[in-house]
JSON list of C-alpha atoms in Angstrom, two decimals:
[
{"chain": "A", "resi": 1, "resn": "GLU", "atom": "CA", "xyz": [122.64, 131.56, 81.08]},
{"chain": "A", "resi": 2, "resn": "VAL", "atom": "CA", "xyz": [126.32, 130.43, 80.88]},
{"chain": "A", "resi": 3, "resn": "GLN", "atom": "CA", "xyz": [126.43, 126.58, 80.25]},
{"chain": "A", "resi": 4, "resn": "LEU", "atom": "CA", "xyz": [129.36, 124.28, 79.62]},
{"chain": "A", "resi": 5, "resn": "VAL", "atom": "CA", "xyz": [128.66, 120.68, 78.57]},
{"chain": "A", "resi": 6, "resn": "GLU", "atom": "CA", "xyz": [131.26, 118.12, 78.52]},
{"chain": "A", "resi": 7, "resn": "SER", "atom": "CA", "xyz": [131.02, 114.90, 76.17]},
{"chain": "A", "resi": 8, "resn": "GLY", "atom": "CA", "xyz": [133.60, 112.39, 75.12]},
{"chain": "A", "resi": 9, "resn": "GLY", "atom": "CA", "xyz": [134.35, 110.46, 78.17]},
{"chain": "A", "resi": 10, "resn": "GLY", "atom": "CA", "xyz": [134.09, 106.62, 78.62]},
{"chain": "A", "resi": 11, "resn": "LEU", "atom": "CA", "xyz": [135.90, 103.66, 79.25]},
{"chain": "A", "resi": 12, "resn": "VAL", "atom": "CA", "xyz": [139.55, 103.11, 77.81]},
{"chain": "A", "resi": 13, "resn": "GLN", "atom": "CA", "xyz": [142.31, 100.87, 77.94]},
{"chain": "A", "resi": 14, "resn": "PRO", "atom": "CA", "xyz": [145.69, 101.81, 79.24]},
{"chain": "A", "resi": 15, "resn": "GLY", "atom": "CA", "xyz": [147.90, 103.34, 76.82]},
{"chain": "A", "resi": 16, "resn": "GLY", "atom": "CA", "xyz": [144.55, 104.50, 75.09]},
{"chain": "A", "resi": 17, "resn": "SER", "atom": "CA", "xyz": [143.51, 107.72, 73.64]},
{"chain": "A", "resi": 18, "resn": "LEU", "atom": "CA", "xyz": [140.50, 109.91, 74.29]},
{"chain": "A", "resi": 19, "resn": "ARG", "atom": "CA", "xyz": [139.42, 113.41, 73.04]},
{"chain": "A", "resi": 20, "resn": "LEU", "atom": "CA", "xyz": [137.06, 115.48, 75.52]},
{"chain": "A", "resi": 21, "resn": "SER", "atom": "CA", "xyz": [134.79, 118.32, 74.46]},
{"chain": "A", "resi": 22, "resn": "CYS", "atom": "CA", "xyz": [133.26, 121.19, 76.12]},
{"chain": "A", "resi": 23, "resn": "ALA", "atom": "CA", "xyz": [130.37, 123.18, 74.14]},
{"chain": "A", "resi": 24, "resn": "ALA", "atom": "CA", "xyz": [130.31, 126.60, 75.74]},
{"chain": "A", "resi": 25, "resn": "SER", "atom": "CA", "xyz": [127.11, 128.84, 75.39]},
{"chain": "A", "resi": 26, "resn": "GLY", "atom": "CA", "xyz": [125.48, 131.93, 77.00]},
{"chain": "A", "resi": 27, "resn": "PHE", "atom": "CA", "xyz": [128.88, 133.88, 77.04]},
{"chain": "A", "resi": 28, "resn": "THR", "atom": "CA", "xyz": [131.12, 135.42, 74.44]},
{"chain": "A", "resi": 29, "resn": "PHE", "atom": "CA", "xyz": [133.73, 132.27, 74.34]},
{"chain": "A", "resi": 30, "resn": "ASN", "atom": "CA", "xyz": [136.51, 133.82, 72.80]},
{"chain": "A", "resi": 31, "resn": "ASN", "atom": "CA", "xyz": [136.65, 136.55, 75.59]},
{"chain": "A", "resi": 32, "resn": "TYR", "atom": "CA", "xyz": [137.38, 134.00, 78.08]},
{"chain": "A", "resi": 33, "resn": "GLU", "atom": "CA", "xyz": [140.35, 131.75, 79.34]},
{"chain": "A", "resi": 34, "resn": "MET", "atom": "CA", "xyz": [139.42, 128.24, 79.83]},
{"chain": "A", "resi": 35, "resn": "ASN", "atom": "CA", "xyz": [140.56, 125.07, 82.10]},
{"chain": "A", "resi": 36, "resn": "TRP", "atom": "CA", "xyz": [140.30, 121.49, 82.50]},
{"chain": "A", "resi": 37, "resn": "VAL", "atom": "CA", "xyz": [139.90, 120.42, 86.30]},
{"chain": "A", "resi": 38, "resn": "ARG", "atom": "CA", "xyz": [139.60, 116.77, 87.11]},
{"chain": "A", "resi": 39, "resn": "GLN", "atom": "CA", "xyz": [138.27, 114.85, 90.14]},
{"chain": "A", "resi": 40, "resn": "ALA", "atom": "CA", "xyz": [139.67, 110.98, 90.68]},
{"chain": "A", "resi": 41, "resn": "PRO", "atom": "CA", "xyz": [136.56, 109.04, 92.26]},
{"chain": "A", "resi": 42, "resn": "GLY", "atom": "CA", "xyz": [136.15, 109.88, 96.02]},
{"chain": "A", "resi": 43, "resn": "LYS", "atom": "CA", "xyz": [139.08, 112.23, 95.68]},
{"chain": "A", "resi": 44, "resn": "GLY", "atom": "CA", "xyz": [139.69, 116.11, 95.75]},
{"chain": "A", "resi": 45, "resn": "LEU", "atom": "CA", "xyz": [140.16, 118.55, 92.75]},
{"chain": "A", "resi": 46, "resn": "GLU", "atom": "CA", "xyz": [143.44, 118.35, 90.61]},
{"chain": "A", "resi": 47, "resn": "TRP", "atom": "CA", "xyz": [143.69, 121.38, 87.78]},
{"chain": "A", "resi": 48, "resn": "VAL", "atom": "CA", "xyz": [144.90, 119.73, 84.56]},
{"chain": "A", "resi": 49, "resn": "SER", "atom": "CA", "xyz": [145.23, 122.40, 82.12]},
{"chain": "A", "resi": 50, "resn": "TYR", "atom": "CA", "xyz": [144.85, 125.89, 80.69]},
{"chain": "A", "resi": 51, "resn": "ILE", "atom": "CA", "xyz": [144.21, 127.63, 77.41]},
{"chain": "A", "resi": 52, "resn": "SER", "atom": "CA", "xyz": [144.10, 131.63, 76.86]},
{"chain": "A", "resi": 53, "resn": "ALA", "atom": "CA", "xyz": [141.30, 133.23, 74.93]},
{"chain": "A", "resi": 54, "resn": "SER", "atom": "CA", "xyz": [143.25, 133.36, 71.91]},
{"chain": "A", "resi": 55, "resn": "GLY", "atom": "CA", "xyz": [144.92, 129.94, 72.09]},
{"chain": "A", "resi": 56, "resn": "SER", "atom": "CA", "xyz": [148.12, 131.31, 72.37]},
{"chain": "A", "resi": 57, "resn": "THR", "atom": "CA", "xyz": [149.02, 130.50, 75.85]},
{"chain": "A", "resi": 58, "resn": "ILE", "atom": "CA", "xyz": [148.85, 126.73, 77.14]},
{"chain": "A", "resi": 59, "resn": "TYR", "atom": "CA", "xyz": [149.94, 125.51, 80.46]},
{"chain": "A", "resi": 60, "resn": "TYR", "atom": "CA", "xyz": [149.59, 121.76, 82.07]},
{"chain": "A", "resi": 61, "resn": "ALA", "atom": "CA", "xyz": [150.08, 119.97, 85.20]},
{"chain": "A", "resi": 62, "resn": "ASP", "atom": "CA", "xyz": [153.08, 117.98, 85.56]},
{"chain": "A", "resi": 63, "resn": "SER", "atom": "CA", "xyz": [151.20, 114.74, 85.66]},
{"chain": "A", "resi": 64, "resn": "VAL", "atom": "CA", "xyz": [149.97, 115.38, 82.17]},
{"chain": "A", "resi": 65, "resn": "ARG", "atom": "CA", "xyz": [152.39, 117.26, 80.43]},
{"chain": "A", "resi": 66, "resn": "GLY", "atom": "CA", "xyz": [153.41, 115.37, 77.60]},
{"chain": "A", "resi": 67, "resn": "ARG", "atom": "CA", "xyz": [150.30, 113.17, 76.80]},
{"chain": "A", "resi": 68, "resn": "PHE", "atom": "CA", "xyz": [147.33, 115.63, 77.12]},
{"chain": "A", "resi": 69, "resn": "THR", "atom": "CA", "xyz": [146.89, 118.69, 74.56]},
{"chain": "A", "resi": 70, "resn": "VAL", "atom": "CA", "xyz": [144.50, 121.20, 75.27]},
{"chain": "A", "resi": 71, "resn": "SER", "atom": "CA", "xyz": [142.84, 123.27, 72.61]},
{"chain": "A", "resi": 72, "resn": "ARG", "atom": "CA", "xyz": [139.79, 125.31, 71.32]},
{"chain": "A", "resi": 73, "resn": "ASP", "atom": "CA", "xyz": [137.84, 126.33, 68.64]},
{"chain": "A", "resi": 74, "resn": "ASN", "atom": "CA", "xyz": [136.50, 129.91, 69.23]},
{"chain": "A", "resi": 75, "resn": "ALA", "atom": "CA", "xyz": [134.46, 129.86, 65.90]},
{"chain": "A", "resi": 76, "resn": "ARG", "atom": "CA", "xyz": [132.62, 126.64, 67.57]},
{"chain": "A", "resi": 77, "resn": "ASN", "atom": "CA", "xyz": [132.68, 127.81, 70.98]},
{"chain": "A", "resi": 78, "resn": "SER", "atom": "CA", "xyz": [134.57, 124.53, 71.77]},
{"chain": "A", "resi": 79, "resn": "LEU", "atom": "CA", "xyz": [137.25, 123.45, 74.03]},
{"chain": "A", "resi": 80, "resn": "PHE", "atom": "CA", "xyz": [138.87, 120.54, 73.59]},
{"chain": "A", "resi": 81, "resn": "LEU", "atom": "CA", "xyz": [141.15, 117.95, 75.58]},
{"chain": "A", "resi": 82, "resn": "GLN", "atom": "CA", "xyz": [143.25, 115.41, 73.77]},
{"chain": "A", "resi": 83, "resn": "MET", "atom": "CA", "xyz": [144.22, 112.46, 76.15]},
{"chain": "A", "resi": 84, "resn": "ASN", "atom": "CA", "xyz": [146.94, 110.23, 74.86]},
{"chain": "A", "resi": 85, "resn": "SER", "atom": "CA", "xyz": [149.08, 107.39, 76.38]},
{"chain": "A", "resi": 86, "resn": "LEU", "atom": "CA", "xyz": [146.33, 107.04, 79.34]},
{"chain": "A", "resi": 87, "resn": "ARG", "atom": "CA", "xyz": [146.89, 105.77, 82.54]},
{"chain": "A", "resi": 88, "resn": "ALA", "atom": "CA", "xyz": [144.58, 104.20, 85.32]},
{"chain": "A", "resi": 89, "resn": "GLU", "atom": "CA", "xyz": [145.45, 107.21, 87.54]},
{"chain": "A", "resi": 90, "resn": "ASP", "atom": "CA", "xyz": [144.00, 109.42, 84.93]},
{"chain": "A", "resi": 91, "resn": "THR", "atom": "CA", "xyz": [140.58, 107.97, 85.94]},
{"chain": "A", "resi": 92, "resn": "ALA", "atom": "CA", "xyz": [138.43, 110.92, 87.15]},
{"chain": "A", "resi": 93, "resn": "ILE", "atom": "CA", "xyz": [135.56, 113.14, 86.13]},
{"chain": "A", "resi": 94, "resn": "TYR", "atom": "CA", "xyz": [136.81, 115.97, 84.02]},
{"chain": "A", "resi": 95, "resn": "TYR", "atom": "CA", "xyz": [135.33, 119.45, 84.34]},
{"chain": "A", "resi": 96, "resn": "CYS", "atom": "CA", "xyz": [135.36, 122.08, 81.85]},
{"chain": "A", "resi": 97, "resn": "VAL", "atom": "CA", "xyz": [135.82, 125.36, 83.78]},
{"chain": "A", "resi": 98, "resn": "ARG", "atom": "CA", "xyz": [135.92, 129.24, 82.74]},
{"chain": "A", "resi": 99, "resn": "ASP", "atom": "CA", "xyz": [137.87, 131.68, 84.60]},
{"chain": "A", "resi": 100, "resn": "GLN", "atom": "CA", "xyz": [136.02, 134.40, 85.93]},
{"chain": "A", "resi": 101, "resn": "TYR", "atom": "CA", "xyz": [137.99, 137.05, 83.87]},
{"chain": "A", "resi": 102, "resn": "TYR", "atom": "CA", "xyz": [141.05, 137.64, 82.14]},
{"chain": "A", "resi": 103, "resn": "GLY", "atom": "CA", "xyz": [144.06, 135.71, 83.87]},
{"chain": "A", "resi": 104, "resn": "SER", "atom": "CA", "xyz": [142.33, 135.38, 86.89]},
{"chain": "A", "resi": 105, "resn": "GLY", "atom": "CA", "xyz": [142.55, 131.80, 87.73]},
{"chain": "A", "resi": 106, "resn": "ILE", "atom": "CA", "xyz": [138.96, 132.20, 89.59]},
{"chain": "A", "resi": 107, "resn": "PHE", "atom": "CA", "xyz": [136.89, 129.17, 88.37]},
{"chain": "A", "resi": 108, "resn": "ASN", "atom": "CA", "xyz": [133.40, 130.57, 88.15]},
{"chain": "A", "resi": 109, "resn": "GLN", "atom": "CA", "xyz": [131.84, 128.46, 85.79]},
{"chain": "A", "resi": 110, "resn": "TRP", "atom": "CA", "xyz": [131.78, 124.55, 85.83]},
{"chain": "A", "resi": 111, "resn": "GLY", "atom": "CA", "xyz": [130.27, 122.20, 83.54]},
{"chain": "A", "resi": 112, "resn": "GLN", "atom": "CA", "xyz": [128.95, 118.91, 85.11]},
{"chain": "A", "resi": 113, "resn": "GLY", "atom": "CA", "xyz": [131.64, 117.00, 84.12]},
{"chain": "A", "resi": 114, "resn": "THR", "atom": "CA", "xyz": [132.50, 113.80, 81.75]},
{"chain": "A", "resi": 115, "resn": "LEU", "atom": "CA", "xyz": [133.98, 110.64, 83.38]},
{"chain": "A", "resi": 116, "resn": "VAL", "atom": "CA", "xyz": [136.97, 109.04, 82.17]},
{"chain": "A", "resi": 117, "resn": "ALA", "atom": "CA", "xyz": [137.66, 105.58, 83.16]},
{"chain": "A", "resi": 118, "resn": "VAL", "atom": "CA", "xyz": [140.94, 103.94, 82.18]},
{"chain": "A", "resi": 119, "resn": "SER", "atom": "CA", "xyz": [141.10, 100.22, 82.71]},
{"chain": "A", "resi": 120, "resn": "SER", "atom": "CA", "xyz": [141.45, 97.05, 81.02]},
{"chain": "B", "resi": 1, "resn": "GLU", "atom": "CA", "xyz": [154.15, 124.24, 93.66]},
{"chain": "B", "resi": 2, "resn": "ILE", "atom": "CA", "xyz": [151.87, 125.70, 96.19]},
{"chain": "B", "resi": 3, "resn": "VAL", "atom": "CA", "xyz": [150.78, 122.97, 98.67]},
{"chain": "B", "resi": 4, "resn": "LEU", "atom": "CA", "xyz": [147.56, 123.94, 100.26]},
{"chain": "B", "resi": 5, "resn": "THR", "atom": "CA", "xyz": [146.50, 122.16, 103.46]},
{"chain": "B", "resi": 6, "resn": "GLN", "atom": "CA", "xyz": [143.29, 122.24, 104.75]},
{"chain": "B", "resi": 7, "resn": "SER", "atom": "CA", "xyz": [142.08, 121.44, 108.51]},
{"chain": "B", "resi": 8, "resn": "PRO", "atom": "CA", "xyz": [140.08, 119.94, 109.85]},
{"chain": "B", "resi": 9, "resn": "ALA", "atom": "CA", "xyz": [139.71, 116.93, 107.21]},
{"chain": "B", "resi": 10, "resn": "THR", "atom": "CA", "xyz": [135.89, 116.54, 108.80]},
{"chain": "B", "resi": 11, "resn": "LEU", "atom": "CA", "xyz": [133.80, 119.17, 110.72]},
{"chain": "B", "resi": 12, "resn": "SER", "atom": "CA", "xyz": [130.79, 117.84, 112.47]},
{"chain": "B", "resi": 13, "resn": "LEU", "atom": "CA", "xyz": [128.08, 120.08, 113.55]},
{"chain": "B", "resi": 14, "resn": "SER", "atom": "CA", "xyz": [124.36, 120.89, 113.55]},
{"chain": "B", "resi": 15, "resn": "PRO", "atom": "CA", "xyz": [122.38, 123.27, 111.85]},
{"chain": "B", "resi": 16, "resn": "GLY", "atom": "CA", "xyz": [122.40, 126.93, 113.13]},
{"chain": "B", "resi": 17, "resn": "GLU", "atom": "CA", "xyz": [126.12, 126.19, 114.38]},
{"chain": "B", "resi": 18, "resn": "ARG", "atom": "CA", "xyz": [129.23, 128.42, 113.26]},
{"chain": "B", "resi": 19, "resn": "ALA", "atom": "CA", "xyz": [131.75, 126.79, 111.25]},
{"chain": "B", "resi": 20, "resn": "THR", "atom": "CA", "xyz": [135.18, 127.86, 110.87]},
{"chain": "B", "resi": 21, "resn": "LEU", "atom": "CA", "xyz": [137.56, 126.15, 108.00]},
{"chain": "B", "resi": 22, "resn": "SER", "atom": "CA", "xyz": [141.13, 126.41, 107.86]},
{"chain": "B", "resi": 23, "resn": "CYS", "atom": "CA", "xyz": [143.60, 126.76, 104.50]},
{"chain": "B", "resi": 24, "resn": "ARG", "atom": "CA", "xyz": [147.25, 127.03, 104.70]},
{"chain": "B", "resi": 25, "resn": "ALA", "atom": "CA", "xyz": [149.67, 127.71, 102.20]},
{"chain": "B", "resi": 26, "resn": "SER", "atom": "CA", "xyz": [153.22, 126.29, 101.96]},
{"chain": "B", "resi": 27, "resn": "GLN", "atom": "CA", "xyz": [153.96, 129.75, 100.76]},
{"chain": "B", "resi": 28, "resn": "SER", "atom": "CA", "xyz": [152.54, 133.27, 100.49]},
{"chain": "B", "resi": 29, "resn": "VAL", "atom": "CA", "xyz": [149.80, 133.51, 97.97]},
{"chain": "B", "resi": 30, "resn": "SER", "atom": "CA", "xyz": [149.00, 137.00, 98.77]},
{"chain": "B", "resi": 31, "resn": "SER", "atom": "CA", "xyz": [145.24, 137.32, 98.87]},
{"chain": "B", "resi": 32, "resn": "ASN", "atom": "CA", "xyz": [144.73, 135.31, 95.90]},
{"chain": "B", "resi": 33, "resn": "LEU", "atom": "CA", "xyz": [142.70, 132.38, 97.50]},
{"chain": "B", "resi": 34, "resn": "ALA", "atom": "CA", "xyz": [139.42, 131.22, 96.69]},
{"chain": "B", "resi": 35, "resn": "TRP", "atom": "CA", "xyz": [137.04, 128.62, 98.02]},
{"chain": "B", "resi": 36, "resn": "TYR", "atom": "CA", "xyz": [134.56, 126.25, 96.42]},
{"chain": "B", "resi": 37, "resn": "GLN", "atom": "CA", "xyz": [131.68, 124.07, 97.87]},
{"chain": "B", "resi": 38, "resn": "GLN", "atom": "CA", "xyz": [130.92, 120.80, 96.28]},
{"chain": "B", "resi": 39, "resn": "LYS", "atom": "CA", "xyz": [127.85, 118.86, 97.21]},
{"chain": "B", "resi": 40, "resn": "PRO", "atom": "CA", "xyz": [127.63, 114.69, 96.07]},
{"chain": "B", "resi": 41, "resn": "GLY", "atom": "CA", "xyz": [127.22, 114.44, 92.55]},
{"chain": "B", "resi": 42, "resn": "GLN", "atom": "CA", "xyz": [127.38, 118.09, 91.85]},
{"chain": "B", "resi": 43, "resn": "ALA", "atom": "CA", "xyz": [130.30, 120.16, 90.55]},
{"chain": "B", "resi": 44, "resn": "PRO", "atom": "CA", "xyz": [131.91, 122.44, 92.46]},
{"chain": "B", "resi": 45, "resn": "ARG", "atom": "CA", "xyz": [130.68, 126.03, 93.04]},
{"chain": "B", "resi": 46, "resn": "LEU", "atom": "CA", "xyz": [132.71, 129.13, 93.64]},
{"chain": "B", "resi": 47, "resn": "LEU", "atom": "CA", "xyz": [132.06, 130.73, 97.22]},
{"chain": "B", "resi": 48, "resn": "ILE", "atom": "CA", "xyz": [134.81, 133.34, 97.73]},
{"chain": "B", "resi": 49, "resn": "TYR", "atom": "CA", "xyz": [137.47, 134.70, 95.73]},
{"chain": "B", "resi": 50, "resn": "ASP", "atom": "CA", "xyz": [140.60, 136.78, 96.48]},
{"chain": "B", "resi": 51, "resn": "THR", "atom": "CA", "xyz": [140.00, 135.80, 100.51]},
{"chain": "B", "resi": 52, "resn": "SER", "atom": "CA", "xyz": [137.00, 137.59, 101.29]},
{"chain": "B", "resi": 53, "resn": "ASN", "atom": "CA", "xyz": [134.89, 138.54, 97.87]},
{"chain": "B", "resi": 54, "resn": "ARG", "atom": "CA", "xyz": [131.41, 136.41, 98.05]},
{"chain": "B", "resi": 55, "resn": "ALA", "atom": "CA", "xyz": [130.56, 135.17, 94.48]},
{"chain": "B", "resi": 56, "resn": "THR", "atom": "CA", "xyz": [127.44, 136.13, 92.60]},
{"chain": "B", "resi": 57, "resn": "GLY", "atom": "CA", "xyz": [124.57, 134.70, 94.52]},
{"chain": "B", "resi": 58, "resn": "ILE", "atom": "CA", "xyz": [126.37, 133.76, 97.73]},
{"chain": "B", "resi": 59, "resn": "PRO", "atom": "CA", "xyz": [124.39, 134.07, 101.04]},
{"chain": "B", "resi": 60, "resn": "ALA", "atom": "CA", "xyz": [126.05, 136.67, 103.24]},
{"chain": "B", "resi": 61, "resn": "ARG", "atom": "CA", "xyz": [126.33, 133.85, 105.84]},
{"chain": "B", "resi": 62, "resn": "PHE", "atom": "CA", "xyz": [129.59, 132.77, 104.21]},
{"chain": "B", "resi": 63, "resn": "SER", "atom": "CA", "xyz": [132.67, 134.98, 104.82]},
{"chain": "B", "resi": 64, "resn": "GLY", "atom": "CA", "xyz": [136.22, 134.60, 103.93]},
{"chain": "B", "resi": 65, "resn": "SER", "atom": "CA", "xyz": [139.31, 136.50, 105.68]},
{"chain": "B", "resi": 66, "resn": "GLY", "atom": "CA", "xyz": [143.25, 135.90, 105.75]},
{"chain": "B", "resi": 67, "resn": "SER", "atom": "CA", "xyz": [146.22, 136.89, 103.83]},
{"chain": "B", "resi": 68, "resn": "GLY", "atom": "CA", "xyz": [149.64, 135.34, 102.94]},
{"chain": "B", "resi": 69, "resn": "THR", "atom": "CA", "xyz": [149.72, 131.78, 104.42]},
{"chain": "B", "resi": 70, "resn": "ASP", "atom": "CA", "xyz": [146.59, 131.62, 106.43]},
{"chain": "B", "resi": 71, "resn": "PHE", "atom": "CA", "xyz": [142.98, 131.50, 105.39]},
{"chain": "B", "resi": 72, "resn": "THR", "atom": "CA", "xyz": [139.45, 131.04, 106.84]},
{"chain": "B", "resi": 73, "resn": "LEU", "atom": "CA", "xyz": [136.09, 130.54, 105.60]},
{"chain": "B", "resi": 74, "resn": "THR", "atom": "CA", "xyz": [133.35, 131.00, 108.04]},
{"chain": "B", "resi": 75, "resn": "ILE", "atom": "CA", "xyz": [130.07, 129.83, 107.73]},
{"chain": "B", "resi": 76, "resn": "SER", "atom": "CA", "xyz": [127.90, 132.06, 110.25]},
{"chain": "B", "resi": 77, "resn": "SER", "atom": "CA", "xyz": [125.17, 130.16, 111.02]},
{"chain": "B", "resi": 78, "resn": "LEU", "atom": "CA", "xyz": [124.88, 126.09, 109.30]},
{"chain": "B", "resi": 79, "resn": "GLU", "atom": "CA", "xyz": [121.76, 125.90, 106.85]},
{"chain": "B", "resi": 80, "resn": "PRO", "atom": "CA", "xyz": [120.74, 122.25, 105.73]},
{"chain": "B", "resi": 81, "resn": "GLU", "atom": "CA", "xyz": [122.25, 123.08, 102.43]},
{"chain": "B", "resi": 82, "resn": "ASP", "atom": "CA", "xyz": [125.50, 123.83, 103.43]},
{"chain": "B", "resi": 83, "resn": "PHE", "atom": "CA", "xyz": [126.77, 120.30, 104.31]},
{"chain": "B", "resi": 84, "resn": "ALA", "atom": "CA", "xyz": [129.05, 119.71, 101.77]},
{"chain": "B", "resi": 85, "resn": "VAL", "atom": "CA", "xyz": [132.79, 119.46, 101.17]},
{"chain": "B", "resi": 86, "resn": "TYR", "atom": "CA", "xyz": [134.90, 122.92, 100.59]},
{"chain": "B", "resi": 87, "resn": "TYR", "atom": "CA", "xyz": [137.77, 123.21, 98.78]},
{"chain": "B", "resi": 88, "resn": "CYS", "atom": "CA", "xyz": [140.51, 126.38, 98.86]},
{"chain": "B", "resi": 89, "resn": "GLN", "atom": "CA", "xyz": [142.31, 127.26, 95.96]},
{"chain": "B", "resi": 90, "resn": "GLN", "atom": "CA", "xyz": [145.31, 129.39, 95.12]},
{"chain": "B", "resi": 91, "resn": "ARG", "atom": "CA", "xyz": [145.57, 131.47, 91.63]},
{"chain": "B", "resi": 92, "resn": "SER", "atom": "CA", "xyz": [148.84, 133.20, 92.60]},
{"chain": "B", "resi": 93, "resn": "ALA", "atom": "CA", "xyz": [151.30, 130.52, 90.82]},
{"chain": "B", "resi": 94, "resn": "TRP", "atom": "CA", "xyz": [151.09, 128.09, 88.04]},
{"chain": "B", "resi": 95, "resn": "PRO", "atom": "CA", "xyz": [149.78, 125.12, 88.73]},
{"chain": "B", "resi": 96, "resn": "ARG", "atom": "CA", "xyz": [146.83, 126.18, 90.28]},
{"chain": "B", "resi": 97, "resn": "THR", "atom": "CA", "xyz": [146.59, 123.89, 93.41]},
{"chain": "B", "resi": 98, "resn": "PHE", "atom": "CA", "xyz": [143.48, 123.16, 95.66]},
{"chain": "B", "resi": 99, "resn": "GLY", "atom": "CA", "xyz": [143.19, 121.89, 99.34]},
{"chain": "B", "resi": 100, "resn": "PRO", "atom": "CA", "xyz": [142.57, 118.55, 99.56]},
{"chain": "B", "resi": 101, "resn": "GLY", "atom": "CA", "xyz": [139.16, 119.48, 101.14]},
{"chain": "B", "resi": 102, "resn": "THR", "atom": "CA", "xyz": [136.93, 119.77, 104.50]},
{"chain": "B", "resi": 103, "resn": "LYS", "atom": "CA", "xyz": [134.15, 117.63, 104.72]},
{"chain": "B", "resi": 104, "resn": "VAL", "atom": "CA", "xyz": [131.39, 119.55, 107.00]},
{"chain": "B", "resi": 105, "resn": "ASP", "atom": "CA", "xyz": [128.56, 117.09, 107.88]},
{"chain": "B", "resi": 106, "resn": "ILE", "atom": "CA", "xyz": [125.77, 116.86, 110.02]},
{"chain": "B", "resi": 107, "resn": "LYS", "atom": "CA", "xyz": [126.49, 116.21, 114.04]}
]
């Protein structure tokens, strides 16, 4: 069974930093592209970042480019999101999401999410 | 950026009725459109990909159609567990974008 388990969320002050992790199991992690998708409280879904299976190709949403860094450790079956210079508008549930197949952009596996709250 | 709009924002129907949800793209996404279902307190779930392909385990009452800029998700006969929010999403271009969602609630 595919499992994606996020961790690392919490309350942080504006301007602060947080590092999210996603532990993957039940599939060959290094064969799949991964994404982060977020959802502000009571709002819709926003794609945040993508990383290819090897980690060589990375994309970001304009809203986080320059502040967030995605990475992965295939030996540890883990995905990460380093979030710096956090703003109130970054408050959201952050989901770790797997592509259905290479380059598909079809989000067929989702974690349960981790909540990030940015507030003073 | 490709902007997706969904209509209606809310659809109030009774169990057993047919639901028709619309998604419109600001430019052509070919057939590269997916639909997700989200229930309160849960992560989204993939329903339909590439316009009309049901994801694994999705019942046949869910179907998708369309191409280019106009797409439809149809639920042929609503079951109690279908009352939820539905999002469309395009994979034709970066950034990946989602529509704002349609809430299907019980009339």
